[in-house]
Tab-separated table of C-alpha atoms in Angstrom:
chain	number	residue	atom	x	y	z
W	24	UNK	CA	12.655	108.635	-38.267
W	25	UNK	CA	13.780	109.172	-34.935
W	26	UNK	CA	15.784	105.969	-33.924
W	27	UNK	CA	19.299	106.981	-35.438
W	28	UNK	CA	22.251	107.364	-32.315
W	29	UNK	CA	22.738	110.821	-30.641
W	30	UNK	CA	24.967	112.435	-28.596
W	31	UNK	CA	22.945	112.766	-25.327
W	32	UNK	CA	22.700	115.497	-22.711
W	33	UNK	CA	20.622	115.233	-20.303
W	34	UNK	CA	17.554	116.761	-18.621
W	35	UNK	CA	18.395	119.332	-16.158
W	36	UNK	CA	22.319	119.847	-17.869
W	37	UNK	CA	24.145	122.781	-16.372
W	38	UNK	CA	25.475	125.221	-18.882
W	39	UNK	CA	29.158	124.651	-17.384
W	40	UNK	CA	28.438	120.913	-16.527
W	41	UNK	CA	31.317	118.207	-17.312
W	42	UNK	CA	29.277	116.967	-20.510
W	43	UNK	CA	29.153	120.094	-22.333
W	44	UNK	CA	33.266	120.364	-21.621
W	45	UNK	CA	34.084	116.943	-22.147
W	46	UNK	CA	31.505	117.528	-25.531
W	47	UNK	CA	32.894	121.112	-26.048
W	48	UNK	CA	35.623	119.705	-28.829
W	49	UNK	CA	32.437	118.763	-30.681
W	50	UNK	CA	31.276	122.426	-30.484
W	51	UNK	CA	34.611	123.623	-31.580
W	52	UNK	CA	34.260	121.119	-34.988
W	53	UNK	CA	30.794	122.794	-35.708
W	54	UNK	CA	31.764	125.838	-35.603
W	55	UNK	CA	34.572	125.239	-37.911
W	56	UNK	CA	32.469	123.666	-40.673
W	57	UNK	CA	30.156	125.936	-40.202
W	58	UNK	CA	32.410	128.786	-41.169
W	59	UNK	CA	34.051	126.504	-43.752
W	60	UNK	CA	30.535	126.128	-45.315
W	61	UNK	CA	29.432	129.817	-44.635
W	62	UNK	CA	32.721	131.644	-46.192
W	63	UNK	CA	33.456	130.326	-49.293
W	64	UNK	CA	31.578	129.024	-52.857
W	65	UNK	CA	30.814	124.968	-52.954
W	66	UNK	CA	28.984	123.197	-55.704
W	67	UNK	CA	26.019	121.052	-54.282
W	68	UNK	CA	28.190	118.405	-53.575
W	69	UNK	CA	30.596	119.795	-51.588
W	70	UNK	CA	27.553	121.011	-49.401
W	71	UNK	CA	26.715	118.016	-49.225
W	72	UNK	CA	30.022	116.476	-48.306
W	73	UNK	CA	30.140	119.435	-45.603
W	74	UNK	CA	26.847	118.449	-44.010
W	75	UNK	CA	27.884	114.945	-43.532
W	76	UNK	CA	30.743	115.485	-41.761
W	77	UNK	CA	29.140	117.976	-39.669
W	78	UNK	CA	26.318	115.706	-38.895
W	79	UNK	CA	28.915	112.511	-39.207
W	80	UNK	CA	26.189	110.422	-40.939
W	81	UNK	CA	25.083	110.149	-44.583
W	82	UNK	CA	22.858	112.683	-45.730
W	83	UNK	CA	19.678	111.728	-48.291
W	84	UNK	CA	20.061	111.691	-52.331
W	85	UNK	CA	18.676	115.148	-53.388
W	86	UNK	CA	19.692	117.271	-50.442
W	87	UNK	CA	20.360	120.751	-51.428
W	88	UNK	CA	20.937	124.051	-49.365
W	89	UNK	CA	21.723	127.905	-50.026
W	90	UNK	CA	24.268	128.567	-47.131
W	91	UNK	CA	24.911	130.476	-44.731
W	92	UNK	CA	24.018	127.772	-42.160
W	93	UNK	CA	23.998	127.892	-38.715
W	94	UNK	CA	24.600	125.258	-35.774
W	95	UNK	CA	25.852	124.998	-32.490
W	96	UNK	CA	26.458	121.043	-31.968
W	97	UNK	CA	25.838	119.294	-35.484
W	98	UNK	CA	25.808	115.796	-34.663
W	99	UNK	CA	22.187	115.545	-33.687
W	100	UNK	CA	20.848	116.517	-37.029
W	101	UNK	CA	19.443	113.629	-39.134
W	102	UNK	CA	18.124	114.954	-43.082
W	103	UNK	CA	16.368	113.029	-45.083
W	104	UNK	CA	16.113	112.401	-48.720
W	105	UNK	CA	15.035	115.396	-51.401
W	106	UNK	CA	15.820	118.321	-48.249
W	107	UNK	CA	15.807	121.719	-49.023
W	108	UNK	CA	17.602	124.037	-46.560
W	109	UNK	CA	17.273	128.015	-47.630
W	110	UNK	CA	19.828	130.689	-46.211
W	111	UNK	CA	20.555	131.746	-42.833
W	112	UNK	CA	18.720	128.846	-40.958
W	113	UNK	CA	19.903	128.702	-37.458
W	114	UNK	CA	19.620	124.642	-36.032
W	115	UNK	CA	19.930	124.537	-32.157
W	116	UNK	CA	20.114	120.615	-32.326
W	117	UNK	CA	21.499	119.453	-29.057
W	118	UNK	CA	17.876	117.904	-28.416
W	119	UNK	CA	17.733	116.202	-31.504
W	120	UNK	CA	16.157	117.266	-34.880
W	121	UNK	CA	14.928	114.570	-37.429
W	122	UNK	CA	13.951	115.795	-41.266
W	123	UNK	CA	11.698	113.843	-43.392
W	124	UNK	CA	12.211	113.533	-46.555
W	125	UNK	CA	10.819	116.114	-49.438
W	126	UNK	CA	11.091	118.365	-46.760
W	127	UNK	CA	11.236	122.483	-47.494
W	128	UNK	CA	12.776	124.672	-45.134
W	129	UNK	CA	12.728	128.517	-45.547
W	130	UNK	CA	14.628	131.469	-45.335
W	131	UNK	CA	15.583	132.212	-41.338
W	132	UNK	CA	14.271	129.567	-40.393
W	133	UNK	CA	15.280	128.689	-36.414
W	134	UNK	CA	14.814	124.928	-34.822
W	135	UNK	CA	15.614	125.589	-31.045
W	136	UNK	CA	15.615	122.249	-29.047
W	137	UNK	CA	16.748	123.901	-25.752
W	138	UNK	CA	15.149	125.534	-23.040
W	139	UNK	CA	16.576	126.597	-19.886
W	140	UNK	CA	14.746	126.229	-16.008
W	141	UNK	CA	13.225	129.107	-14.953
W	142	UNK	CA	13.429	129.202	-11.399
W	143	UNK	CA	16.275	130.830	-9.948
W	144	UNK	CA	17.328	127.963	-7.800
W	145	UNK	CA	17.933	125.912	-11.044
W	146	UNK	CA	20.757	128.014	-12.227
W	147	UNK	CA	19.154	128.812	-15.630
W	148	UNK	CA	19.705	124.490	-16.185
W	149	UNK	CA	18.997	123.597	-20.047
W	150	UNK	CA	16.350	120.925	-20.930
W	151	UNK	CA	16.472	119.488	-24.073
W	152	UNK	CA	13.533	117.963	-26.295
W	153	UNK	CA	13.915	116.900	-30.031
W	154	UNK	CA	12.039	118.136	-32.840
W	155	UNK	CA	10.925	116.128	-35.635
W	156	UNK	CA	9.850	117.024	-39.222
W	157	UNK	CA	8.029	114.509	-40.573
W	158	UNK	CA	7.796	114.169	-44.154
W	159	UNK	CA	7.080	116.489	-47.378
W	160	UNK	CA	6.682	119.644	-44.176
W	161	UNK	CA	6.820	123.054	-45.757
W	162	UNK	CA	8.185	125.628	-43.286
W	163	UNK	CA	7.866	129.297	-44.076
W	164	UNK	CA	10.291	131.924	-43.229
W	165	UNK	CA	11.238	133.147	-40.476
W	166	UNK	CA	9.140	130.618	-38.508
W	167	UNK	CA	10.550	128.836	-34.965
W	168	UNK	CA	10.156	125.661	-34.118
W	169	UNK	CA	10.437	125.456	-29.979
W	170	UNK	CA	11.631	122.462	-28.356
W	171	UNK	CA	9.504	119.119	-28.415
W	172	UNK	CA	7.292	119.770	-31.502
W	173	UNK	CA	6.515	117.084	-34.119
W	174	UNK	CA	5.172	118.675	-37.324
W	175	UNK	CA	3.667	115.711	-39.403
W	176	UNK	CA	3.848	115.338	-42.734
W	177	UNK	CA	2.247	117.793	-45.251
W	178	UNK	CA	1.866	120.360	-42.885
W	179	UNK	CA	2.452	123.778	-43.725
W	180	UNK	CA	4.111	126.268	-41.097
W	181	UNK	CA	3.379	130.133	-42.127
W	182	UNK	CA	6.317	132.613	-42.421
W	183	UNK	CA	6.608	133.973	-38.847
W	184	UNK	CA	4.966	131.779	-37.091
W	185	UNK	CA	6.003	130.491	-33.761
W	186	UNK	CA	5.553	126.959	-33.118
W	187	UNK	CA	4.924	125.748	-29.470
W	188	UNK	CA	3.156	122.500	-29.797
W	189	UNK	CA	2.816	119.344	-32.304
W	190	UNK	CA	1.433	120.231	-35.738
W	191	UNK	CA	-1.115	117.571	-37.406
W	192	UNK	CA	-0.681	116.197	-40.633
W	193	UNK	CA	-2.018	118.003	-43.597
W	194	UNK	CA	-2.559	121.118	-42.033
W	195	UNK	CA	-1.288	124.807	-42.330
W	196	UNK	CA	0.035	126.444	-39.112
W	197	UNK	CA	0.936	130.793	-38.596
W	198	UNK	CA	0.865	133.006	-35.860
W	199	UNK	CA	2.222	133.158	-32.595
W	200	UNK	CA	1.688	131.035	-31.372
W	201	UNK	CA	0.762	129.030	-34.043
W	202	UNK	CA	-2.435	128.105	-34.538
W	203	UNK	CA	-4.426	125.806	-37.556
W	204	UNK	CA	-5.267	128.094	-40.170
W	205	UNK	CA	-7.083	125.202	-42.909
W	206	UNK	CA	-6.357	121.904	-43.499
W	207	UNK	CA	-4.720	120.747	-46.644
W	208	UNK	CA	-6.847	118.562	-48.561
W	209	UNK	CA	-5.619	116.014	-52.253
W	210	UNK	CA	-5.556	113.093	-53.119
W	211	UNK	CA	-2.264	112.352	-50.934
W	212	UNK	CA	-4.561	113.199	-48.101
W	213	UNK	CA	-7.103	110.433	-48.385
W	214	UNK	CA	-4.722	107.515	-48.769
């Protein structure tokens, strides 16, 4: 996870900067799919089909989603095998956003992977940091992943929580901001 090709914008990118307009035809093409995916009935594989050209690379064997579906860039999503995306998730992904496999993603569920300068001088610049979802993840409803976070595998995120830094393995996450509620403990958890 993590070493597939994306489109990159850099640190410090002005919203109006000549990658985002030279990139903006690539906007345009999500937004299309997306409304091509949101307004009308598709069987799974159609979804499917849909999500691979709006990521343009091959999506995992067992990938399943209950649209609508939200993205403003596309190409920087990778999705594993045996994903589950629920309705209305909204995927900010110019950062980068990885899926492990067997992983379950709620209702309303928002991965942001932008942030933009504060300081006046800066102009409101964007920074961009990826987020990765490492395997078998479980992420509650409504949650929000911020830029930068790595949630390894097994963790649990709790419906509305707001996640600002890595989550450890085999743990369960709520609050905002998130914080370790328990750890999860199994036999998958002392291999």
């Amino acid at each position: 996870m993590g070493t597939e090709k994306m489109i990159y914008f850099g640190e410090g990118t002005d919203a109006d900067s000549d990658r985002l307009m030279a990139d903006g035809e690539l906007f345009q093409e999500a937004i299309k799919i997306t409304m091509e995916i949101n307004c009308q009935y598709h069987k799974p594989d159609e979804l499917k089909a849909l999500m691979e050209r709006l990521t343009g690379r091959h999506i995992g064997g067992g990938f399943r989603m209950f649209p609508p579906f939200y993205t403003d860039f596309g190409k920087n999503i990778v999705i594993g095998n045996d994903v589950f995306i629920n309705s209305g998730c909204h995927f900010q992904d110019q950062g980068g956003i990885w899926i492990g496999d067997g992983a379950l993603i709620g209702h309303n569920v928002t991965l942001a992977t932008i942030n933009h300068d504060l300081e006046p001088e800066n102009s409101r610049k964007n920074h961009y940091a990826p987020i990765k979802i490492r395997e078998h993840v479980w992420i509650g409803s409504n949650a929000v992943i911020l830029p930068g976070v790595t949630v390894g595998e097994w963790a649990v995120i709790g419906a509305g929580a707001i996640v600002t830094k890595d989550v450890e393995p085999y743990t369960v996450v709520g609050g905002v901001p998130a914080k370790i509620i328990r750890r999860v403990e199994g036999e998958q958890c002392e291999k």
